Each structure stands twice: as C-alpha cells, then as structure tokens.
C-alpha cells in the first residue's frame, strides 16, 4: 500500500518537485496560516497513509482553501490527496478550483469559532455520512444513516455518553435540525469540489 501511494503521488507530480510553502490569509478578525507540503507547478500532491472518508480529507480541504486564498505566490488551483487503496492501486481525492475560496475559508473559521463558544452537534463520521447520503437520497435517508453511524460511534467512544447523554439525540427535532445544518455547513462545500479516482 505504501508503494502504491508513493507511485501514484509521483505520477501526479509529473516530474516536478513539491515545494514547502508557508502561506497566510488575513480574514479580518482571523489570520489563517499554515505550511503546505507538496506544492508543485500545476497541482498540489498530498500523500497520506489513510483511507477514504477519514480526517485527512477535511484537513486537506482546509489547506486547499488556504492555498487558493493566499496572496502573493502563483499557486496551483487543484489538490490531489493520495490515500491507501489496495496493494496495487492508491485512491485519489481531487479538490478542484473554488470560485471564492477566501469566503469558504472564512465560513469554516467562523464555524470553528462558534464551536469554541458553544458546542455544535458535529460528529466527524456521522456528520460526514449524513452529507454523503443527503446528496443522493434526501434528508430522511441521511438522518437514518447518521443515526446508525452515531450509535456505532457511541459503542467505542464512551465519552459521547457524557456529550449527549444516554438517550438517542435524534429523537429531539431541534437537535436533529442543528446536527443537519452543522454537517451541511462543514462538509457540503468540500463535496461540491471533490472527486475520487
């Protein structure tokens, strides 16, 4: 799997060597800064020994928005995240150009700031599953999928009992609505610009 990820990343770099850049974006009351690795001439290539649907995708999406929002350097418009697939072939997630990347980055930073003031019902796997299913099958099917994922998460993440209590939070309409809104706010823009190969 490591060799497959390495091969795929080298192919996407197309002979150019990835640079490491320190980028910053001033959003008024927020300053977003980060070091991005793998910035090539025409694309950014990010190899991660992780699977599809994991945290690396959201982190790379935020970095992609930073790359598109940074002022100064001439930077590529797309990012390729190379992930573990099979022994023979890696999976690749591509993030395309975003029309107003700075506005999207600002929304994510504001969402983060809101989470710091008061907790929002965002649960990584359940929230993401909700957005994936909502795009294909609608809200009702997405709620059922998210509820199942959340119950599975509660089995191996015991701290969730302290967060939401022992009862099913999806029985509370206000909680479910807040969960759906938060999930869509966090993941929908990523899915609008994401493709797999």
Short mmCIF file of C-alpha atoms in Angstrom, two decimals:
data_model
loop_
_atom_site.label_atom_id
_atom_site.label_comp_id
_atom_site.label_asym_id
_atom_site.label_seq_id
_atom_site.Cartn_x
_atom_site.Cartn_y
_atom_site.Cartn_z
CA UNK A 1 0.00 0.00 0.00
CA UNK A 2 2.86 2.39 0.79
CA UNK A 3 4.42 1.69 -2.61
CA UNK A 4 1.07 2.24 -4.36
CA UNK A 5 0.64 5.62 -2.62
CA UNK A 6 4.21 6.61 -3.47
CA UNK A 7 3.82 5.59 -7.14
CA UNK A 8 0.53 7.45 -7.56
CA UNK A 9 1.92 10.59 -5.90
CA UNK A 10 5.00 10.53 -8.18
CA UNK A 11 2.77 10.19 -11.26
CA UNK A 12 0.64 13.17 -10.21
CA UNK A 13 3.74 15.30 -9.58
CA UNK A 14 4.68 14.67 -13.21
CA UNK A 15 8.39 15.15 -12.62
CA UNK A 16 8.14 18.42 -10.72
CA UNK A 17 9.40 18.54 -7.18
CA UNK A 18 6.94 19.51 -4.47
CA UNK A 19 7.75 22.67 -2.56
CA UNK A 20 7.02 23.52 1.05
CA UNK A 21 5.38 26.92 1.43
CA UNK A 22 4.32 28.94 4.46
CA UNK A 23 1.03 30.59 3.48
CA UNK A 24 -1.22 33.05 5.23
CA UNK A 25 -4.61 34.55 4.64
CA UNK A 26 -5.87 37.60 6.53
CA UNK A 27 -9.61 37.26 7.10
CA UNK A 28 -10.03 40.42 9.14
CA UNK A 29 -10.51 39.27 12.72
CA UNK A 30 -8.83 35.94 11.86
CA UNK A 31 -5.42 35.15 10.43
CA UNK A 32 -5.06 31.67 8.94
CA UNK A 33 -1.52 30.47 8.49
CA UNK A 34 -0.05 27.12 7.62
CA UNK A 35 2.82 25.28 5.99
CA UNK A 36 1.76 23.31 2.94
CA UNK A 37 3.88 20.49 1.60
CA UNK A 38 3.78 19.06 -1.90
CA UNK A 39 3.05 22.24 -3.85
CA UNK A 40 4.10 21.51 -7.42
CA UNK A 41 3.97 23.62 -10.56
CA UNK A 42 0.44 22.66 -11.68
CA UNK A 43 -1.06 20.92 -8.67
CA UNK A 44 -0.56 20.12 -5.01
CA UNK A 45 0.04 16.45 -4.24
CA UNK A 46 -0.54 15.24 -0.68
CA UNK A 47 0.22 11.57 0.09
CA UNK A 48 -1.35 10.28 3.32
CA UNK A 49 -1.36 6.74 4.65
CA UNK A 50 -5.06 6.96 5.46
CA UNK A 51 -8.29 5.67 3.94
CA UNK A 52 -11.10 7.43 2.12
CA UNK A 53 -13.54 9.18 4.41
CA UNK A 54 -11.11 9.91 7.21
CA UNK A 55 -9.91 13.12 8.84
CA UNK A 56 -7.14 13.65 6.25
CA UNK A 57 -9.75 14.67 3.68
CA UNK A 58 -11.19 17.52 5.74
CA UNK A 59 -7.72 18.73 6.78
CA UNK A 60 -6.55 18.72 3.16
CA UNK A 61 -9.71 20.57 2.10
CA UNK A 62 -8.94 23.36 4.61
CA UNK A 63 -5.34 23.51 3.32
CA UNK A 64 -6.66 23.62 -0.26
CA UNK A 65 -8.79 26.66 0.62
CA UNK A 66 -5.78 28.31 2.25
CA UNK A 67 -3.68 27.66 -0.85
CA UNK A 68 -6.34 29.25 -3.05
CA UNK A 69 -6.80 32.19 -0.68
CA UNK A 70 -3.14 33.05 -0.10
CA UNK A 71 -1.92 36.29 -1.59
CA UNK A 72 1.33 36.64 -3.47
CA UNK A 73 2.70 33.42 -4.85
CA UNK A 74 1.42 31.86 -8.04
CA UNK A 75 -0.14 28.66 -6.76
CA UNK A 76 -1.97 25.74 -8.39
CA UNK A 77 -5.78 25.56 -8.49
CA UNK A 78 -6.17 21.91 -7.51
CA UNK A 79 -5.06 19.46 -4.87
CA UNK A 80 -4.68 15.70 -5.16
CA UNK A 81 -4.86 13.74 -1.91
CA UNK A 82 -3.37 10.27 -2.41
CA UNK A 83 -4.68 7.68 0.06
CA UNK A 84 -4.39 3.99 0.86
CA UNK A 85 -6.44 1.92 -1.52
CA UNK A 86 -5.34 -1.60 -2.31
CA UNK A 87 -1.92 -3.21 -2.55
CA UNK A 88 -1.92 -2.49 -6.29
CA UNK A 89 -3.52 0.93 -6.50
CA UNK A 90 -3.93 4.01 -4.32
CA UNK A 91 -7.13 6.03 -4.02
CA UNK A 92 -7.05 9.68 -5.01
CA UNK A 93 -9.30 12.54 -3.96
CA UNK A 94 -9.13 15.66 -6.11
CA UNK A 95 -10.19 19.10 -4.92
CA UNK A 96 -10.94 21.47 -7.78
CA UNK A 97 -10.69 25.23 -8.05
CA UNK A 98 -13.07 27.14 -5.76
CA UNK A 99 -14.53 30.38 -7.11
CA UNK A 100 -14.43 32.30 -3.84
CA UNK A 101 -12.06 30.24 -1.72
CA UNK A 102 -11.49 33.01 0.80
CA UNK A 103 -15.23 33.21 1.56
CA UNK A 104 -15.36 29.41 2.03
CA UNK A 105 -12.31 29.51 4.29
CA UNK A 106 -13.91 32.31 6.32
CA UNK A 107 -17.08 30.20 6.79
CA UNK A 108 -15.02 27.31 8.16
CA UNK A 109 -13.07 29.56 10.51
CA UNK A 110 -16.30 31.14 11.73
CA UNK A 111 -17.78 27.67 12.28
CA UNK A 112 -14.69 26.78 14.31
CA UNK A 113 -15.06 29.99 16.35
CA UNK A 114 -18.73 29.17 17.04
CA UNK A 115 -17.68 25.70 18.25
CA UNK A 116 -15.25 27.33 20.67
CA UNK A 117 -18.07 29.44 22.18
CA UNK A 118 -20.68 26.67 22.41
CA UNK A 119 -20.64 23.07 21.26
CA UNK A 120 -22.28 22.23 17.95
CA UNK A 121 -23.58 18.73 17.18
CA UNK A 122 -20.78 17.83 14.74
CA UNK A 123 -19.54 14.25 14.94
CA UNK A 124 -16.91 13.51 12.33
CA UNK A 125 -18.11 10.22 10.85
CA UNK A 126 -21.86 10.67 11.47
CA UNK A 127 -21.86 14.22 10.10
CA UNK A 128 -19.96 13.21 7.01
CA UNK A 129 -22.17 10.16 6.40
CA UNK A 130 -25.21 12.44 6.69
CA UNK A 131 -23.92 14.79 3.98
CA UNK A 132 -22.94 11.95 1.64
CA UNK A 133 -26.37 10.30 1.91
CA UNK A 134 -28.30 13.59 1.82
CA UNK A 135 -26.77 14.42 -1.55
CA UNK A 136 -28.07 11.15 -3.06
CA UNK A 137 -31.15 10.10 -1.12
CA UNK A 138 -32.50 13.15 0.74
CA UNK A 139 -32.72 14.23 4.36
CA UNK A 140 -34.78 11.35 5.81
CA UNK A 141 -32.43 8.65 4.48
CA UNK A 142 -29.45 10.73 5.58
CA UNK A 143 -30.79 11.02 9.14
CA UNK A 144 -31.23 7.23 9.32
CA UNK A 145 -27.64 6.66 8.15
CA UNK A 146 -26.24 9.28 10.54
CA UNK A 147 -28.22 7.84 13.47
CA UNK A 148 -26.81 4.35 12.78
CA UNK A 149 -23.26 5.69 12.49
CA UNK A 150 -23.69 7.72 15.67
CA UNK A 151 -24.91 4.68 17.61
CA UNK A 152 -21.89 2.72 16.37
CA UNK A 153 -19.62 5.57 17.44
CA UNK A 154 -21.16 5.53 20.94
CA UNK A 155 -20.16 1.87 21.32
CA UNK A 156 -16.44 2.55 21.01
CA UNK A 157 -16.27 6.24 22.01
CA UNK A 158 -17.57 6.14 25.56
CA UNK A 159 -17.13 9.88 26.07
CA UNK A 160 -20.12 10.51 23.76
CA UNK A 161 -22.40 9.42 26.61
CA UNK A 162 -21.18 12.49 28.51
CA UNK A 163 -21.71 14.73 25.49
CA UNK A 164 -25.27 13.77 24.55
CA UNK A 165 -26.43 11.61 27.45
CA UNK A 166 -27.81 8.09 27.33
CA UNK A 167 -30.82 8.81 25.10
CA UNK A 168 -30.96 8.94 21.32
CA UNK A 169 -30.35 12.62 20.45
CA UNK A 170 -32.04 12.14 17.06
CA UNK A 171 -35.39 11.91 18.88
CA UNK A 172 -35.06 15.64 19.59
CA UNK A 173 -36.16 17.55 16.49
CA UNK A 174 -34.24 20.71 17.40
CA UNK A 175 -31.03 18.71 17.96
CA UNK A 176 -31.50 16.82 14.69
CA UNK A 177 -32.05 20.07 12.79
CA UNK A 178 -28.91 21.59 14.34
CA UNK A 179 -26.97 18.41 13.51
CA UNK A 180 -28.09 18.52 9.85
CA UNK A 181 -27.34 22.25 9.47
CA UNK A 182 -23.88 21.91 11.04
CA UNK A 183 -22.99 18.87 8.93
CA UNK A 184 -24.04 20.58 5.72
CA UNK A 185 -22.18 23.76 6.63
CA UNK A 186 -18.98 21.83 7.30
CA UNK A 187 -18.97 19.22 4.53
CA UNK A 188 -21.16 20.42 1.62
CA UNK A 189 -18.62 22.85 0.11
CA UNK A 190 -15.97 20.13 0.25
CA UNK A 191 -18.23 17.70 -1.62
CA UNK A 192 -19.09 20.36 -4.19
CA UNK A 193 -15.41 20.48 -5.19
CA UNK A 194 -14.37 16.87 -4.51
CA UNK A 195 -13.98 13.92 -6.88
CA UNK A 196 -12.46 10.46 -6.48
CA UNK A 197 -10.31 8.40 -8.82
#
